[in-house]
XYZ file of C-alpha atoms in Angstrom:
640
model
C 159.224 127.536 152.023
C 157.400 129.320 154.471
C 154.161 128.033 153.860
C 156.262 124.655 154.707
C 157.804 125.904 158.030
C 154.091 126.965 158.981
C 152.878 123.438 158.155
C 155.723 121.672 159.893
C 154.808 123.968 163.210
C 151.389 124.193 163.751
C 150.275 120.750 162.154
C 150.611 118.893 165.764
C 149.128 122.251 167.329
C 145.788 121.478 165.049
C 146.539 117.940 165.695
C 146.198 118.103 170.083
C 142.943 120.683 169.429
C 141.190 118.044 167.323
C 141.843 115.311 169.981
C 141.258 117.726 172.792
C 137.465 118.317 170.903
C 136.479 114.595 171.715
C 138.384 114.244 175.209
C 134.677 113.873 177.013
C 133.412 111.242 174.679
C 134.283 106.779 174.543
C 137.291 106.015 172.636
C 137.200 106.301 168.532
C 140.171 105.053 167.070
C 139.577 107.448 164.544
C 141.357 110.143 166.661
C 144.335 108.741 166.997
C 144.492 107.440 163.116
C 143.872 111.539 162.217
C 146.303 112.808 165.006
C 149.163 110.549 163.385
C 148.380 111.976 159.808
C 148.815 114.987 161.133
C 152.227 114.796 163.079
C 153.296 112.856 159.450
C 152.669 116.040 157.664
C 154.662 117.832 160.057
C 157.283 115.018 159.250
C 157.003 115.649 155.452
C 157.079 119.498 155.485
C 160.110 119.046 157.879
C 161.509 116.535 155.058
C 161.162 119.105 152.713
C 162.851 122.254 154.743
C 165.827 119.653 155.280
C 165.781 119.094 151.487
C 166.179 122.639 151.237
C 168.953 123.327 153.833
C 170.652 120.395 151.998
C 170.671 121.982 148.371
C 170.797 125.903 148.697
C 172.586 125.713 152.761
C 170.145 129.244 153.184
C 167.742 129.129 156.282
C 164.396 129.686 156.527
C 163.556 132.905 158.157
C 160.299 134.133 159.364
C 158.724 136.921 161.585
C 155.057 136.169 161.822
C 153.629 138.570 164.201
C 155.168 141.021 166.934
C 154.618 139.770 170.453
C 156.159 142.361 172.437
C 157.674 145.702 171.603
C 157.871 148.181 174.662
C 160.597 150.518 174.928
C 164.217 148.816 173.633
C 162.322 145.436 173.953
C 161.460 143.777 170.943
C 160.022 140.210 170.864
C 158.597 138.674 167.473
C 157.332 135.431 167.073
C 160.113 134.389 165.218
C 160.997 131.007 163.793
C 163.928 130.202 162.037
C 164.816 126.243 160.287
C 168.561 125.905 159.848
C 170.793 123.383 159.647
C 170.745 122.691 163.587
C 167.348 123.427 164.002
C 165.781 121.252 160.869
C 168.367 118.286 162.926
C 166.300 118.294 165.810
C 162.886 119.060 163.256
C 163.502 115.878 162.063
C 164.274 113.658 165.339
C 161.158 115.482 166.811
C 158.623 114.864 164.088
C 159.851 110.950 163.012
C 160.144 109.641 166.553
C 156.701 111.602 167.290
C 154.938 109.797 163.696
C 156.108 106.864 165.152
C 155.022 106.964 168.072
C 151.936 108.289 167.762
C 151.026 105.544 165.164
C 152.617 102.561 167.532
C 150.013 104.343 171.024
C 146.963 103.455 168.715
C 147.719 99.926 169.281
C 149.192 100.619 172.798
C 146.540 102.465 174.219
C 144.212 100.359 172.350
C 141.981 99.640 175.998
C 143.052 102.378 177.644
C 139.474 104.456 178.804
C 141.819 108.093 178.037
C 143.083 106.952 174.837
C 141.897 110.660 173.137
C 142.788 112.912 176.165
C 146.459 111.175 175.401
C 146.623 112.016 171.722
C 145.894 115.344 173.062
C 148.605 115.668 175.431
C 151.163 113.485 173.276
C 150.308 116.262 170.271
C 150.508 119.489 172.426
C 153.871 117.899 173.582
C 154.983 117.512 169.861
C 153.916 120.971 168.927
C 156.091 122.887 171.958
C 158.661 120.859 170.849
C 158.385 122.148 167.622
C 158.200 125.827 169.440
C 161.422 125.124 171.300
C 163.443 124.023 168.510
C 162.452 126.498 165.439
C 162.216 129.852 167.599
C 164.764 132.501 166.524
C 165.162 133.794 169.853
C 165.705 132.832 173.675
C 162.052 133.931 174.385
C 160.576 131.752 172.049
C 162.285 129.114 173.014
C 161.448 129.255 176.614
C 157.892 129.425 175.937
C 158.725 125.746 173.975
C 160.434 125.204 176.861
C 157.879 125.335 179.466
C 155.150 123.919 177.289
C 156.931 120.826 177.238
C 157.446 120.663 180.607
C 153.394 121.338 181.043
C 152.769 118.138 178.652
C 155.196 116.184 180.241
C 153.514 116.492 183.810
C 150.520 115.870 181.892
C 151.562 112.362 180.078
C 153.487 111.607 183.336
C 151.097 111.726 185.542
C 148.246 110.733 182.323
C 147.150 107.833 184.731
C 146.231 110.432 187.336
C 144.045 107.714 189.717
C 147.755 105.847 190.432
C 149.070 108.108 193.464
C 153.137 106.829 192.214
C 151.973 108.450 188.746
C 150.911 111.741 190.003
C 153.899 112.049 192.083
C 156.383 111.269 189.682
C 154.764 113.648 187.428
C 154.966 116.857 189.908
C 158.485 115.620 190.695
C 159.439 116.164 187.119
C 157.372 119.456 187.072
C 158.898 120.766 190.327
C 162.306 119.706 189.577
C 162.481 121.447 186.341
C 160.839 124.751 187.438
C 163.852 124.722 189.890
C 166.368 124.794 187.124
C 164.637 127.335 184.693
C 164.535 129.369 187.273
C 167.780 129.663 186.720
C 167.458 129.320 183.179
C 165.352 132.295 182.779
C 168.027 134.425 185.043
C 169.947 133.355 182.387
C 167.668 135.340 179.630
C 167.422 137.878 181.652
C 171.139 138.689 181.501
C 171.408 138.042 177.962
C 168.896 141.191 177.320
C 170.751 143.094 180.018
C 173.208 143.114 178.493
C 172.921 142.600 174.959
C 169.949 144.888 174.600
C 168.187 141.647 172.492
C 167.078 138.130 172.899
C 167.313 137.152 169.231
C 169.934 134.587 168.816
C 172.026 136.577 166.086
C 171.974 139.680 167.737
C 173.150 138.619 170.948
C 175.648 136.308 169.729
C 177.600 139.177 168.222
C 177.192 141.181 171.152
C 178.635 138.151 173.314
C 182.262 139.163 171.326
C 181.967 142.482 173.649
C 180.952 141.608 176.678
C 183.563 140.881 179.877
C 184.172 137.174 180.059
C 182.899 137.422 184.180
C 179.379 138.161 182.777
C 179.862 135.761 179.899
C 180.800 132.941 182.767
C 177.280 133.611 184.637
C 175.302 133.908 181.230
C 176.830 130.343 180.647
C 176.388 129.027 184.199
C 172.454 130.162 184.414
C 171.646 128.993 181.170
C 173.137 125.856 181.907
C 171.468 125.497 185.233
C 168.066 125.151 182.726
C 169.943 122.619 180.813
C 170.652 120.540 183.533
C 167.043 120.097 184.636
C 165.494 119.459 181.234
C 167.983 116.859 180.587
C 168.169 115.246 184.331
C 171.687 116.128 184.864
C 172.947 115.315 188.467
C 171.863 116.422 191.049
C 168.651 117.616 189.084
C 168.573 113.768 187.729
C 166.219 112.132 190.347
C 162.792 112.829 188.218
C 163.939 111.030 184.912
C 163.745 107.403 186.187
C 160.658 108.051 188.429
C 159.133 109.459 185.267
C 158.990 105.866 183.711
C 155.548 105.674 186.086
C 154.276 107.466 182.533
C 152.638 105.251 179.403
C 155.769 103.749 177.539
C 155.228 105.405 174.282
C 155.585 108.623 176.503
C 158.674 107.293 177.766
C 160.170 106.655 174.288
C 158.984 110.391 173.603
C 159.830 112.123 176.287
C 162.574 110.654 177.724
C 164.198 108.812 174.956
C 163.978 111.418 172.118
C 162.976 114.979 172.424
C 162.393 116.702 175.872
C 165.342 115.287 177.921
C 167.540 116.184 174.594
C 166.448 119.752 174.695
C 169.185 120.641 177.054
C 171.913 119.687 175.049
C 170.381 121.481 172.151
C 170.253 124.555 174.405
C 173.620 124.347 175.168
C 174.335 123.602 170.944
C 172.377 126.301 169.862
C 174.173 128.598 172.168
C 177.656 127.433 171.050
C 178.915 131.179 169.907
C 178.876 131.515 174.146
C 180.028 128.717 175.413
C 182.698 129.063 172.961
C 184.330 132.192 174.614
C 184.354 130.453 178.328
C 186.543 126.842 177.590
C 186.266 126.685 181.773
C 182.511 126.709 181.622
C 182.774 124.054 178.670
C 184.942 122.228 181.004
C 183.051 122.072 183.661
C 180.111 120.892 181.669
C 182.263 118.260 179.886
C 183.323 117.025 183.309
C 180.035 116.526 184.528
C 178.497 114.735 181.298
C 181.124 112.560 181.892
C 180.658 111.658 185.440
C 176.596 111.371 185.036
C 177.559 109.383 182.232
C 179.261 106.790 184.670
C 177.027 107.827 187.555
C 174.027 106.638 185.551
C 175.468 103.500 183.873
C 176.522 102.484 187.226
C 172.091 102.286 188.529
C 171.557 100.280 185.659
C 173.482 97.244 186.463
C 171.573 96.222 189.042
C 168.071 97.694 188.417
C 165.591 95.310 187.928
C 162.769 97.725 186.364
C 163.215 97.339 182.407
C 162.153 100.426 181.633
C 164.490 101.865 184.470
C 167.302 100.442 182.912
C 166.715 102.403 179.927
C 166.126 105.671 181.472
C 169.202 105.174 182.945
C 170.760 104.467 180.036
C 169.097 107.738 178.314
C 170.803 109.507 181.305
C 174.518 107.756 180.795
C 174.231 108.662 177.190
C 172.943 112.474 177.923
C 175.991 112.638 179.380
C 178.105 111.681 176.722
C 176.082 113.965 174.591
C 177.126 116.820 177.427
C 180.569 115.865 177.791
C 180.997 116.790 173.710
C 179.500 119.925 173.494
C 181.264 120.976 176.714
C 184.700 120.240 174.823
C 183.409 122.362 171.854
C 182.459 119.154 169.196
C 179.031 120.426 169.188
C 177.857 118.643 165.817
C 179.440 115.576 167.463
C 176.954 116.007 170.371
C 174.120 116.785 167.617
C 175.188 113.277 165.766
C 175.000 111.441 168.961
C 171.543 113.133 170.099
C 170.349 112.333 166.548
C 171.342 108.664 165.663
C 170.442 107.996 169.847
C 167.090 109.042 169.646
C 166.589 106.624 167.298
C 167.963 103.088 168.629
C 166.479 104.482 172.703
C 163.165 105.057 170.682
C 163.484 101.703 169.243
C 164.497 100.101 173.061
C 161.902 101.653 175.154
C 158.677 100.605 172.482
C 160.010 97.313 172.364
C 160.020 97.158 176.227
C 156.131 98.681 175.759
C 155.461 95.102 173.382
C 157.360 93.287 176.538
C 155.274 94.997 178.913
C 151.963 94.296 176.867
C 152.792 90.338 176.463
C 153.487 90.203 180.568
C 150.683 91.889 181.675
C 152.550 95.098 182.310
C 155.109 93.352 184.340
C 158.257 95.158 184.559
C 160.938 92.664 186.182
C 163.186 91.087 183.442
C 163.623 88.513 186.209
C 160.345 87.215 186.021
C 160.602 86.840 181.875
C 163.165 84.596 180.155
C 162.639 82.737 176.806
C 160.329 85.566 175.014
C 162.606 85.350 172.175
C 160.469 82.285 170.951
C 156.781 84.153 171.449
C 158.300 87.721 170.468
C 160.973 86.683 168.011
C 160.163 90.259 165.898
C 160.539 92.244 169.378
C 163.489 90.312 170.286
C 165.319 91.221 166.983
C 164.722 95.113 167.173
C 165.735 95.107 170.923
C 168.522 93.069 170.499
C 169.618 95.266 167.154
C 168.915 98.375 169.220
C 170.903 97.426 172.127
C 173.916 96.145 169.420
C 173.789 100.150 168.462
C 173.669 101.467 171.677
C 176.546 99.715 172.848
C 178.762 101.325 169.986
C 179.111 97.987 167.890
C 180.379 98.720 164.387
C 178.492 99.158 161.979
C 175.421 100.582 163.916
C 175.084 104.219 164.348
C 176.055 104.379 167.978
C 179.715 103.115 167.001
C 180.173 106.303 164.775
C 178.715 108.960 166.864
C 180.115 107.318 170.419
C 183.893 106.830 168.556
C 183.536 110.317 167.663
C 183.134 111.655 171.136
C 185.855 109.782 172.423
C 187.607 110.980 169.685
C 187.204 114.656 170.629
C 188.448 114.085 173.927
C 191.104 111.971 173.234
C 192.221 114.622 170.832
C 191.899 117.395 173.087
C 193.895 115.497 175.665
C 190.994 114.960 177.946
C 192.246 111.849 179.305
C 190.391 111.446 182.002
C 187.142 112.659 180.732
C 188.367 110.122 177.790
C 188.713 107.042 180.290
C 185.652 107.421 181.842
C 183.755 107.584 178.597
C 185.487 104.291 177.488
C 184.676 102.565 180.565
C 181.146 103.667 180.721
C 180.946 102.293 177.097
C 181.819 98.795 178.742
C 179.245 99.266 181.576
C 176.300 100.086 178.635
C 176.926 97.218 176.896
C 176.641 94.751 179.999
C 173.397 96.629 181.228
C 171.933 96.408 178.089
C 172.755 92.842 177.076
C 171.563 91.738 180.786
C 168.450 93.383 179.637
C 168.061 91.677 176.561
C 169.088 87.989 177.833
C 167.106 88.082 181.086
C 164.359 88.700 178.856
C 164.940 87.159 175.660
C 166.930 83.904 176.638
C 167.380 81.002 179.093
C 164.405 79.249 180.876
C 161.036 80.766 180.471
C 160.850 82.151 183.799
C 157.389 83.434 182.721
C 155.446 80.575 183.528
C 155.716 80.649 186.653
C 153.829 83.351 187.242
C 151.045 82.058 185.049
C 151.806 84.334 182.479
C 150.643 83.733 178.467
C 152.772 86.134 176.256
C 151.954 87.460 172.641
C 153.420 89.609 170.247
C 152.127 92.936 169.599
C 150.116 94.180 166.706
C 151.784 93.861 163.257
C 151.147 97.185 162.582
C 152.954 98.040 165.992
C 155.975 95.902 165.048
C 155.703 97.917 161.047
C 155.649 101.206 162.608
C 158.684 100.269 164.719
C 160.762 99.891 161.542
C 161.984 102.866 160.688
C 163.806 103.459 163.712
C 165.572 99.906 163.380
C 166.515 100.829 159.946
C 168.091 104.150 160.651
C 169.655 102.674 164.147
C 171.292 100.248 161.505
C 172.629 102.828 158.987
C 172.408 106.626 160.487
C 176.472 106.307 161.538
C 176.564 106.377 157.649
C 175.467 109.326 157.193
C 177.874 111.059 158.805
C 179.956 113.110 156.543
C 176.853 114.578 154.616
C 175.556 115.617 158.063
C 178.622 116.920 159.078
C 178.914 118.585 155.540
C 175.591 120.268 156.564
C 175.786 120.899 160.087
C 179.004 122.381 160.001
C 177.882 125.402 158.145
C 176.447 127.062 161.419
C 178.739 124.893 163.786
C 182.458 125.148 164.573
C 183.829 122.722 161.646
C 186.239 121.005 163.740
C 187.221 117.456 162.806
C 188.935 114.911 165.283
C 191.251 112.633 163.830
C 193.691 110.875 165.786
C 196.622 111.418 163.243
C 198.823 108.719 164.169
C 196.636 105.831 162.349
C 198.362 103.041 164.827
C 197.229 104.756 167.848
C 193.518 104.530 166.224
C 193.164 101.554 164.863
C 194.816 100.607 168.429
C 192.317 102.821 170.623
C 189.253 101.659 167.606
C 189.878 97.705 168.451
C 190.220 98.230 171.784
C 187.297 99.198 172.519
C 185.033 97.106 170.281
C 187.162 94.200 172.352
C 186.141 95.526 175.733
C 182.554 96.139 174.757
C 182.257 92.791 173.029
C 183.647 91.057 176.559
C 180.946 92.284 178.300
C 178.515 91.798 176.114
C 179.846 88.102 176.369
C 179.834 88.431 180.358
C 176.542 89.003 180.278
C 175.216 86.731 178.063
C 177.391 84.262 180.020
C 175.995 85.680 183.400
C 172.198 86.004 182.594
C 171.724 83.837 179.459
C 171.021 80.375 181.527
C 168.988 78.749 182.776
C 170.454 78.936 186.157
C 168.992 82.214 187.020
C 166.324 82.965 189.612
C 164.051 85.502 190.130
C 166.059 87.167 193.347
C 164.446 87.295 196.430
C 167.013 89.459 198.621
C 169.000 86.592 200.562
C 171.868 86.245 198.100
C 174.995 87.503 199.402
C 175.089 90.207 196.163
C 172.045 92.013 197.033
C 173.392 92.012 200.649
C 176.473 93.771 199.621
C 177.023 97.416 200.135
C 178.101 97.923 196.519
C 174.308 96.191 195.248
C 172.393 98.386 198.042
C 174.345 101.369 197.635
C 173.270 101.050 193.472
C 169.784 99.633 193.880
C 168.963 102.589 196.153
C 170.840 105.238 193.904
C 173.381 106.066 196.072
C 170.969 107.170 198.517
C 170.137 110.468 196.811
C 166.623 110.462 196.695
C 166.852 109.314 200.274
C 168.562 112.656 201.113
C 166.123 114.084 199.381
C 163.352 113.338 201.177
C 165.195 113.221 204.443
C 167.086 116.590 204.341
C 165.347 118.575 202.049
C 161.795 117.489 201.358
C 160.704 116.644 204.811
C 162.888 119.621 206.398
C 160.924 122.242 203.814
C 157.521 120.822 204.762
C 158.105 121.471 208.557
C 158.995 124.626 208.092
C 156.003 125.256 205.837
C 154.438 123.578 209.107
C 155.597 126.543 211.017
C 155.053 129.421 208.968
C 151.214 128.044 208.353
C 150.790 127.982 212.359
C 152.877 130.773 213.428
C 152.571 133.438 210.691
C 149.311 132.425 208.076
C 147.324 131.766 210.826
C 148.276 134.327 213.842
C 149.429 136.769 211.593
C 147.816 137.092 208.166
C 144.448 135.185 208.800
C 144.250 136.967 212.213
C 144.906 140.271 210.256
C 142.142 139.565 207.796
C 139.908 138.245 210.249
C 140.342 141.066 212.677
C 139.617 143.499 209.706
C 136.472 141.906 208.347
C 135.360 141.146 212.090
C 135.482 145.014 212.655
C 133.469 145.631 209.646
C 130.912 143.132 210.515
C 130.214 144.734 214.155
C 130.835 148.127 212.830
C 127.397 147.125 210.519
C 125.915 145.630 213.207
C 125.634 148.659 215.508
C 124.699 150.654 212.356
C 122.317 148.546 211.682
C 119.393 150.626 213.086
C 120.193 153.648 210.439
C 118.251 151.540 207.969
C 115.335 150.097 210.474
C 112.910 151.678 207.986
C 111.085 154.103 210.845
C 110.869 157.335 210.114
C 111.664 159.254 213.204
C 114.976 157.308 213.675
C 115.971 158.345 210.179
C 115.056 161.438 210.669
C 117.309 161.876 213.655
C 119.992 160.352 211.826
C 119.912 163.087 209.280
C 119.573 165.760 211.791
C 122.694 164.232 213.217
C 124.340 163.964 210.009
C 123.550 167.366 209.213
C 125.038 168.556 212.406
C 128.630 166.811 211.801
C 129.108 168.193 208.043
C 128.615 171.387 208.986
C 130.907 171.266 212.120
C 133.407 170.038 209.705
C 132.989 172.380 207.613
C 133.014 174.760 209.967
C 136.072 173.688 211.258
C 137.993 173.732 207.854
C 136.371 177.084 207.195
C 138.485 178.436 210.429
C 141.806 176.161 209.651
C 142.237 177.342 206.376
C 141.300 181.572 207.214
C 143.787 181.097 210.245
C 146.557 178.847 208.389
C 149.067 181.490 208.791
C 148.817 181.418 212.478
C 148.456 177.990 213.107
C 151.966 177.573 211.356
C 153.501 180.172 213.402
C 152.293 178.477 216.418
C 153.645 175.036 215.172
C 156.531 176.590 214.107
C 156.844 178.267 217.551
C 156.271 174.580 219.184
C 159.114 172.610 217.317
C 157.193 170.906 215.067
């Protein structure tokens, strides 16, 4: 088995060297048809370690080398696959195999199609670092190597200025929060004396719950920038400036997910400070709204489902923080899959309309893109919680929890946010999909994409379908490292009341917006109606002016200051310093200059006159140190 967990790791490690060897050279397909074989074998060894789990329930366990050991501080490189972490081994390494397979036809003409198996494999492999380390140290070093990849596949078309800036907006944004994240490590080894996960969850049991409560609150500070919670959130939807399989990687499946896996993983915490778990609960539950509420109007497609990755981040958050942490697993899982499935068929939309990104401007594409239309359409049916899909059982479950644990606001706002998803997401799919074929007038021919595109896209339709079966057994398995708490609502009327209820609500607006956007009465807006003149529309469409703040009140305030500190102290202070220094040095040479003119007699002197000045020195420490006694009296004598 270990052989297996070293195959699962370092397969997309060997996989983003290989590309990385042919980065200088033309595009060979070749490269990306080996990278994918190699991320598959990380998918099958993975398959295998799950098999595992699932028959004996032991981990894997595995020290393979000491990293640091100084003092009380020990650090292996440590890797451990267990029932949570072979859960997120799995999303990783499918979605990735996917992926990877689907960007040989997507990046097809793109002039950096090896340098972006490169990056998209490095990304896979810290990934694979974060989630199968055995210890907080390991996992931040997964932790910031995805973060690395991400400003690299971000910003991968470097020569578009919006790409580069989105991509060190995501890079600054999260090195905000693990700063606060790594506080976070640093007072688990404080005061725990370890950073490996089972040693410092026992010690947790013993510690005051005040330095519990900041332990929680740093770590979470981490979490909330790797998974764009507000007001960290800002980079996530700007990030979409990225190649779409990246979004569907990145943002859909792995990396923005690694915060709620953080905050999983460190349940045996979080478990002994409910007000911290409240507090995070709260908050998934208002970005939940907060981010379904950007969608509605958003006319980007693949802004509308970042946005929806956001909404439904927070429904993962809004579990774990009331202690259902295999319920937020379930959801992460079986979401990864459908949001996957969304944001490649939006990279097939984008293909056919000559990267055009305004749903607007489509209409009718169900009749050129009929296989596209099905998956997105089947994808969005999942994501909206329809029954039997896999987003109905993990979404009813998280209601569940909070109905149960009389959370009824938290509860309210997750039901109505489940109304708001399925409107956004069936706008989506009818503005694009259905009613006039708004395409031509922009001249615009659409195709399908490649069958083997459309083949590799499969998978994920088939386990957005049927994942919410799978339930039990997971929860069987999960539950062995997880609390085991089940939420039932007991009183079967009340659930087959609150059940109903809400497939009616979600299935009126669905409806709505078929009703609304499934004509052929819409126009591509221009900004006269009276809706987009509205306060509501602008104060939506511009995000609630956040990013505006932003730049406004923070960005632009920071960079004059930087102004003045580059004026007022680098250059009259420290340059000046440095300046002044070497300047003295340089005329200090210059008048010494004649001590090496090469004539003899002026050497000669030199010597004489060096000869003179050791020996007065001398002389004088000769008499100093023969007549110490009474140069300290006289000192002594003199007050000094």
């Amino acid at each position: 088995m270990e052989n297996l967990l070293y195959i699962a790791l370092f397969s997309p490690l060997v996989s983003s060297l290989f590309a990385a060897l042919f980065t200088a050279t033309p595009k060979k397909q070749f490269i990306g048809i080996i990278a994918s074989l190699l991320i598959f074998t990380s998918f099958v060894s993975s398959s295998f370690l799950l098999a595992e789990i699932l028959i004996t329930g032991t981990p894997v366990h595995v020290e393979m080398m000491t990293w640091m050991a100084t003092g009380n501080l020990y650090i292996p490189f440590g890797f451990v696959v267990d029932q949570v972490s072979v859960t997120m081994m799995m999303v990783v390494t499918l979605v990735s195999t996917i992926v990877h397979i689907y960007s040989i036809g997507y990046m097809d003409h793109d002039k950096g199609f090896n340098r972006f198996f490169s990056w998209l494999s490095a990304f896979v492999f810290s990934m694979m670092v974060l989630v199968m380390s055995d210890n907080y140290a390991g996992l931040f070093i997964g932790w910031e190597g995805v973060g690395l990849c991400s400003w690299g596949l971000i910003g991968f078309w470097f020569h578009k200025e919006v790409a580069t800036w989105a991509a060190n907006e995501a890079f600054i944004m999260n090195r905000i929060a693990d700063l606060g994240m790594l506080i976070g490590i640093f007072l688990v080894y404080w005061n725990t004396g370890t950073l490996q996960y089972d040693g410092a969850f026992a010690a947790f049991a013993t510690l005051d719950t005040a330095t519990l409560t900041w332990i929680g609150i740093f770590l979470f500070i981490g979490a909330m920038g790797k998974s764009a919670q507000f007001p960290l959130h800002t980079w996530l939807a700007d990030a979409m400036e990225g190649p779409t399989p990246v979004s569907a990687l990145i943002h859909a499946a792995t990396m923005v997910t690694a915060g709620v896996y953080l905050v999983v993983r460190s349940n045996e915490l979080y478990d002994l400070i409910p007000n911290v778990g409240l507090f995070i609960a709260s908050l998934g539950a208002f970005v939940a709204l907060f981010a379904a509420s950007m969608a509605l109007v958003n006319r980007d497609m693949k802004r509308i489902i970042a946005y929806s990755t956001l909404s439904q981040l927070g429904y993962m958050f809004a579990a774990a923080g009331l202690g259902a942490y295999w319920v937020a697993l379930f959801h992460l899982m079986a979401h990864a899959f459908f949001k996957a499935l969304l944001f490649l068929g939006a990279g097939n939309v984008m293909h056919a309309m000559h990267d055009e990104l305004d749903p607007f401007k489509m209409g009718g594409l169900k009749k050129k893109m009929t296989a596209t239309a099905v998956m997105m359409t089947l994808a969005s049916v999942a994501l909206a919680g329809i029954f039997p899909l896999a987003g109905f059982f993990s979404k009813d479950a998280i209601l569940e929890s909070a109905f149960v644990e009389h959370h009824f606001i938290i509860y309210s706002v997750l039901l109505f946010t489940a109304g708001l998803t399925a409107f956004y997401s069936f706008r989506l799919v009818a503005l694009i999909f259905h009613g006039e074929e708004r395409y031509k007038l922009f001249g615009i021919d659409p195709h399908e994409a490649y069958k083997f595109m459309l083949i590799a896209m499969s998978p994920l339709l088939l386990l957005a379908i049927i994942a919410g079966s799978l339930k039990m057994t997971y929860y069987e398995m999960v539950t062995a490292l997880l609390p085991a708490t089940e939420y039932h609502i007991h009183n079967h009327l009340v659930y087959w009341i609150m059940t109903i209820g809400t497939q009616l609500f979600v299935i009126l607006a669905i409806v709505y917006a078929y009703k609304k956007y499934a004509n052929s009465k819409v126009t591509v807006p221009d900004g006269t109606s009276a809706m987009e003149n509205s306060f509501g529309y602008k104060l939506l469409i511009n995000q609630y002016y956040i990013p505006y703040f932003y730049e406004e009140y923070i960005v632009k305030s920071y960079r004059e200051l930087s102004k003045i500190f580059w004026k007022q102290v680098d250059l009259k202070i420290v340059d000046a310093t440095v300046d002044g220094i070497a300047g003295v040095l340089y005329s200090t040479g210059e008048r010494t200059r004649d001590m090496q003119s090469g004539n003899l007699s002026t050497m000669l002197k030199w010597m004489v006159a060096g000869t003179i000045g050791l020996l007065s020195l001398a002389v004088v420490f000769g008499l100093a140190v023969r007549y110490s006694d009474a140069i300290l009296a006289i000192l002594s004598g003199l007050g000094v």
